[in-house]
PDB file of C-alpha atoms in Angstrom:
ATOM      1  CA  MET A 225       8.919 -23.574-221.344  1.00 41.00           C
ATOM      2  CA  THR A 226      12.608 -22.104-219.544  1.00 45.00           C
ATOM      3  CA  THR A 227      12.305 -22.065-215.416  1.00 55.00           C
ATOM      4  CA  GLN A 228      13.934 -19.518-213.720  1.00 67.00           C
ATOM      5  CA  LEU A 229      15.592 -20.318-210.247  1.00 62.00           C
ATOM      6  CA  THR A 230      14.705 -17.697-208.100  1.00 71.00           C
ATOM      7  CA  HIS A 231      17.499 -18.240-205.492  1.00 68.00           C
ATOM      8  CA  LEU A 232      20.021 -17.484-208.127  1.00 67.00           C
ATOM      9  CA  ASN A 233      20.568 -14.277-209.848  1.00 69.00           C
ATOM     10  CA  GLU A 234      21.269 -13.009-213.231  1.00 74.00           C
ATOM     11  CA  GLN A 235      25.621 -14.161-212.839  1.00 74.00           C
ATOM     12  CA  GLY A 236      24.095 -17.610-211.476  1.00 73.00           C
ATOM     13  CA  GLN A 237      25.369 -16.669-207.649  1.00 74.00           C
ATOM     14  CA  ALA A 238      23.199 -17.623-204.755  1.00 76.00           C
ATOM     15  CA  ASN A 239      20.934 -15.275-203.538  1.00 72.00           C
ATOM     16  CA  MET A 240      18.757 -14.714-201.593  1.00 75.00           C
ATOM     17  CA  VAL A 241      14.776 -14.134-202.688  1.00 80.00           C
ATOM     18  CA  ASP A 242      13.347 -10.301-202.212  1.00 78.00           C
ATOM     19  CA  VAL A 243      10.203 -10.416-200.565  1.00 86.00           C
ATOM     20  CA  THR A 244       9.871  -7.111-200.036  1.00 82.00           C
ATOM     21  CA  ASP A 245       6.799  -6.214-202.156  1.00 82.00           C
ATOM     22  CA  LYS A 246       4.664  -9.331-201.961  1.00 86.00           C
ATOM     23  CA  HIS A 247       2.002  -9.405-199.468  1.00 87.00           C
ATOM     24  CA  VAL A 248       1.507 -11.136-196.688  1.00 91.00           C
ATOM     25  CA  THR A 249      -1.036 -14.271-197.451  1.00 92.00           C
ATOM     26  CA  THR A 250      -1.236 -17.097-194.984  1.00 95.00           C
ATOM     27  CA  ARG A 251       0.830 -19.627-195.714  1.00 96.00           C
ATOM     28  CA  GLU A 252       0.501 -23.450-195.195  1.00 97.00           C
ATOM     29  CA  ALA A 253       1.792 -26.478-196.830  1.00 98.00           C
ATOM     30  CA  ARG A 254       1.722 -30.218-195.009  1.00 98.00           C
ATOM     31  CA  ALA A 255       4.524 -32.863-195.715  1.00 98.00           C
ATOM     32  CA  VAL A 256       4.368 -36.929-195.207  1.00 98.00           C
ATOM     33  CA  GLY A 257       7.607 -38.731-194.967  1.00 98.00           C
ATOM     34  CA  TYR A 258       7.681 -42.370-193.167  1.00 98.00           C
ATOM     35  CA  ILE A 259      10.438 -44.656-191.551  1.00 98.00           C
ATOM     36  CA  GLU A 260      10.649 -48.681-191.829  1.00 98.00           C
ATOM     37  CA  MET A 261      10.750 -50.301-188.873  1.00 97.00           C
ATOM     38  CA  SER A 262      11.096 -54.163-187.464  1.00 97.00           C
ATOM     39  CA  GLU A 263       7.739 -55.247-186.308  1.00 95.00           C
ATOM     40  CA  LEU A 264       9.637 -55.555-182.362  1.00 94.00           C
ATOM     41  CA  ALA A 265      11.141 -51.613-183.011  1.00 94.00           C
ATOM     42  CA  LEU A 266       6.865 -50.719-183.622  1.00 95.00           C
ATOM     43  CA  THR A 267       5.583 -52.585-180.947  1.00 93.00           C
ATOM     44  CA  LEU A 268       8.051 -51.771-178.817  1.00 91.00           C
ATOM     45  CA  ILE A 269       6.704 -47.806-179.765  1.00 91.00           C
ATOM     46  CA  GLN A 270       3.498 -48.571-179.852  1.00 88.00           C
ATOM     47  CA  GLN A 271       3.176 -50.301-176.513  1.00 87.00           C
ATOM     48  CA  GLY A 272       4.988 -46.735-174.894  1.00 80.00           C
ATOM     49  CA  GLU A 273       7.999 -50.515-173.561  1.00 70.00           C
ATOM     50  CA  HIS A 274      11.471 -48.401-175.994  1.00 71.00           C
ATOM     51  CA  LYS A 275      13.730 -48.136-173.061  1.00 70.00           C
ATOM     52  CA  LYS A 276      14.262 -44.675-174.369  1.00 75.00           C
ATOM     53  CA  GLY A 277      10.494 -43.988-172.846  1.00 76.00           C
ATOM     54  CA  ASP A 278       7.925 -41.544-174.820  1.00 90.00           C
ATOM     55  CA  VAL A 279       9.656 -41.864-178.785  1.00 94.00           C
ATOM     56  CA  PHE A 280       6.604 -40.033-180.511  1.00 95.00           C
ATOM     57  CA  ALA A 281       7.126 -37.169-177.647  1.00 95.00           C
ATOM     58  CA  ILE A 282      10.446 -36.345-178.182  1.00 96.00           C
ATOM     59  CA  ALA A 283      10.141 -37.240-182.256  1.00 97.00           C
ATOM     60  CA  ARG A 284       7.117 -34.561-182.255  1.00 98.00           C
ATOM     61  CA  ILE A 285       8.954 -31.787-180.513  1.00 98.00           C
ATOM     62  CA  ALA A 286      12.058 -32.427-182.346  1.00 98.00           C
ATOM     63  CA  GLY A 287      10.194 -31.727-185.363  1.00 98.00           C
ATOM     64  CA  ILE A 288       8.581 -29.043-183.903  1.00 98.00           C
ATOM     65  CA  GLN A 289      11.752 -27.685-182.751  1.00 98.00           C
ATOM     66  CA  ALA A 290      13.586 -28.254-186.757  1.00 98.00           C
ATOM     67  CA  ALA A 291      10.627 -26.051-188.323  1.00 98.00           C
ATOM     68  CA  LYS A 292      12.297 -23.333-185.797  1.00 98.00           C
ATOM     69  CA  LYS A 293      14.659 -23.288-187.466  1.00 97.00           C
ATOM     70  CA  CYS A 294      14.802 -23.628-191.035  1.00 97.00           C
ATOM     71  CA  SER A 295      16.795 -21.079-191.701  1.00 95.00           C
ATOM     72  CA  ASP A 296      19.553 -21.938-189.725  1.00 96.00           C
ATOM     73  CA  LEU A 297      19.892 -25.359-191.554  1.00 95.00           C
ATOM     74  CA  ILE A 298      18.787 -24.225-194.603  1.00 92.00           C
ATOM     75  CA  PRO A 299      20.854 -21.836-196.930  1.00 89.00           C
ATOM     76  CA  LEU A 300      18.429 -19.145-198.812  1.00 87.00           C
ATOM     77  CA  CYS A 301      15.130 -20.189-196.165  1.00 91.00           C
ATOM     78  CA  HIS A 302      13.405 -16.727-195.062  1.00 91.00           C
ATOM     79  CA  PRO A 303      13.618 -16.949-190.529  1.00 93.00           C
ATOM     80  CA  LEU A 304      10.009 -17.103-190.569  1.00 94.00           C
ATOM     81  CA  MET A 305       7.202 -16.380-187.452  1.00 95.00           C
ATOM     82  CA  LEU A 306       5.282 -20.034-187.828  1.00 97.00           C
ATOM     83  CA  THR A 307       1.793 -19.611-185.834  1.00 98.00           C
ATOM     84  CA  LYS A 308       1.142 -23.121-186.318  1.00 98.00           C
ATOM     85  CA  ILE A 309       4.259 -26.270-186.285  1.00 98.00           C
ATOM     86  CA  ASN A 310       2.162 -29.749-186.605  1.00 98.00           C
ATOM     87  CA  VAL A 311       3.754 -33.459-185.769  1.00 98.00           C
ATOM     88  CA  ASP A 312       1.661 -36.196-186.209  1.00 98.00           C
ATOM     89  CA  PHE A 313       2.477 -40.123-186.127  1.00 98.00           C
ATOM     90  CA  GLU A 314       0.356 -42.837-188.314  1.00 98.00           C
ATOM     91  CA  ILE A 315       1.037 -46.500-187.520  1.00 97.00           C
ATOM     92  CA  ASP A 316       1.321 -49.417-190.745  1.00 97.00           C
ATOM     93  CA  GLU A 317       1.140 -52.448-188.884  1.00 96.00           C
ATOM     94  CA  ASN A 318       1.389 -54.033-192.447  1.00 97.00           C
ATOM     95  CA  LYS A 319       3.970 -52.019-193.880  1.00 97.00           C
ATOM     96  CA  ARG A 320       6.002 -51.207-190.699  1.00 97.00           C
ATOM     97  CA  ARG A 321       6.289 -48.272-191.353  1.00 98.00           C
ATOM     98  CA  VAL A 322       5.483 -44.295-188.906  1.00 98.00           C
ATOM     99  CA  TYR A 323       4.178 -42.267-191.183  1.00 98.00           C
ATOM    100  CA  VAL A 324       5.349 -38.419-189.982  1.00 98.00           C
ATOM    101  CA  HIS A 325       2.824 -35.817-190.961  1.00 98.00           C
ATOM    102  CA  THR A 326       3.101 -32.349-190.930  1.00 98.00           C
ATOM    103  CA  LEU A 327       1.816 -28.746-191.125  1.00 98.00           C
ATOM    104  CA  CYS A 328       3.085 -25.477-191.046  1.00 98.00           C
ATOM    105  CA  LYS A 329       1.388 -21.629-190.814  1.00 98.00           C
ATOM    106  CA  LEU A 330       2.277 -18.430-190.947  1.00 97.00           C
ATOM    107  CA  ALA A 331       0.574 -14.763-191.674  1.00 95.00           C
ATOM    108  CA  GLY A 332       3.320 -14.291-194.181  1.00 92.00           C
ATOM    109  CA  GLN A 333       4.906 -13.273-197.682  1.00 90.00           C
ATOM    110  CA  THR A 334       6.422 -15.897-198.233  1.00 90.00           C
ATOM    111  CA  GLY A 335       5.570 -19.963-198.064  1.00 89.00           C
ATOM    112  CA  VAL A 336       6.519 -22.707-195.826  1.00 96.00           C
ATOM    113  CA  GLU A 337       7.461 -26.011-197.197  1.00 96.00           C
ATOM    114  CA  MET A 338      10.315 -25.818-196.307  1.00 97.00           C
ATOM    115  CA  GLU A 339       9.776 -25.994-192.930  1.00 98.00           C
ATOM    116  CA  ALA A 340       6.572 -28.757-192.673  1.00 98.00           C
ATOM    117  CA  LEU A 341       9.646 -30.649-195.008  1.00 98.00           C
ATOM    118  CA  THR A 342      12.220 -29.220-192.074  1.00 98.00           C
ATOM    119  CA  ALA A 343      10.035 -30.739-189.702  1.00 98.00           C
ATOM    120  CA  CYS A 344       9.509 -33.897-190.838  1.00 98.00           C
ATOM    121  CA  SER A 345      12.724 -35.356-191.438  1.00 98.00           C
ATOM    122  CA  VAL A 346      13.968 -34.257-188.388  1.00 98.00           C
ATOM    123  CA  ALA A 347      11.169 -36.248-187.048  1.00 98.00           C
ATOM    124  CA  CYS A 348      12.367 -39.068-189.118  1.00 98.00           C
ATOM    125  CA  LEU A 349      15.203 -38.861-188.006  1.00 98.00           C
ATOM    126  CA  THR A 350      14.698 -38.866-184.008  1.00 97.00           C
ATOM    127  CA  LEU A 351      12.809 -41.382-184.576  1.00 97.00           C
ATOM    128  CA  TYR A 352      15.491 -43.402-186.237  1.00 97.00           C
ATOM    129  CA  ASP A 353      17.703 -42.530-183.039  1.00 96.00           C
ATOM    130  CA  MET A 354      15.574 -43.565-181.139  1.00 94.00           C
ATOM    131  CA  CYS A 355      15.162 -46.691-182.088  1.00 94.00           C
ATOM    132  CA  LYS A 356      18.835 -47.736-183.874  1.00 94.00           C
ATOM    133  CA  ALA A 357      19.540 -49.634-180.244  1.00 92.00           C
ATOM    134  CA  VAL A 358      16.897 -52.484-181.365  1.00 92.00           C
ATOM    135  CA  ASP A 359      16.556 -52.176-185.434  1.00 95.00           C
ATOM    136  CA  LYS A 360      19.758 -50.968-187.379  1.00 95.00           C
ATOM    137  CA  HIS A 361      18.072 -51.083-190.729  1.00 97.00           C
ATOM    138  CA  MET A 362      15.202 -49.353-190.512  1.00 98.00           C
ATOM    139  CA  ARG A 363      14.163 -46.831-193.740  1.00 98.00           C
ATOM    140  CA  ILE A 364      14.280 -43.358-194.081  1.00 98.00           C
ATOM    141  CA  GLY A 365      11.663 -42.777-197.367  1.00 98.00           C
ATOM    142  CA  GLY A 366       9.289 -41.299-199.228  1.00 98.00           C
ATOM    143  CA  ILE A 367       9.045 -36.746-197.720  1.00 98.00           C
ATOM    144  CA  GLU A 368       7.195 -35.245-199.959  1.00 98.00           C
ATOM    145  CA  VAL A 369       5.051 -31.789-200.199  1.00 98.00           C
ATOM    146  CA  ILE A 370       1.225 -32.872-200.046  1.00 98.00           C
ATOM    147  CA  ALA A 371      -0.495 -29.691-199.993  1.00 98.00           C
ATOM    148  CA  LYS A 372       0.384 -25.750-200.332  1.00 96.00           C
ATOM    149  CA  SER A 373      -2.049 -23.101-199.378  1.00 95.00           C
ATOM    150  CA  GLY A 374      -1.961 -19.450-199.729  1.00 92.00           C
ATOM    151  CA  GLY A 375       0.315 -16.381-202.200  1.00 84.00           C
ATOM    152  CA  LYS A 376       0.147 -15.785-205.457  1.00 81.00           C
ATOM    153  CA  SER A 377       0.857 -19.233-207.280  1.00 82.00           C
ATOM    154  CA  GLY A 378      -2.209 -20.645-205.005  1.00 82.00           C
ATOM    155  CA  ASP A 379      -3.549 -23.926-203.340  1.00 90.00           C
ATOM    156  CA  TRP A 380      -2.039 -27.326-204.850  1.00 91.00           C
ATOM    157  CA  GLN A 381      -2.643 -30.681-203.641  1.00 94.00           C
ATOM    158  CA  LYS A 382      -0.749 -33.384-204.435  1.00 91.00           C
TER     159      LYS A 382
END
């Protein structure tokens, strides 16, 4: 079975996919990732005692802004009129991780997986930036799409 990469034309050159004839449908994508950190860094975040302020509020805003700017960052992404962006955090004290959960949604002709992934990535990077003075050994990982809906290929969940 051969899979054709949609971002390449017949000559193998980079190509923005033409979505003109695709139907407008409600499309949604969810992504998740995590940042692993020291117990001290996690405690400071949880107790709101980080000297840089509300770390989660800043990371949430950064993730939302990143989703909105995805087409400026990823060369062949379409600029999209997103109608909903969520960035939420879940703390796992045992693994010393903060999980970042993102959701992007719109009514449009193309999917929003890249926007959800970009929001998750930038929120994790922002957590890193906010906490690096306390912990220089943080690790970001596990960033992936976990669900999508809408469009010709239908619904999918990991």
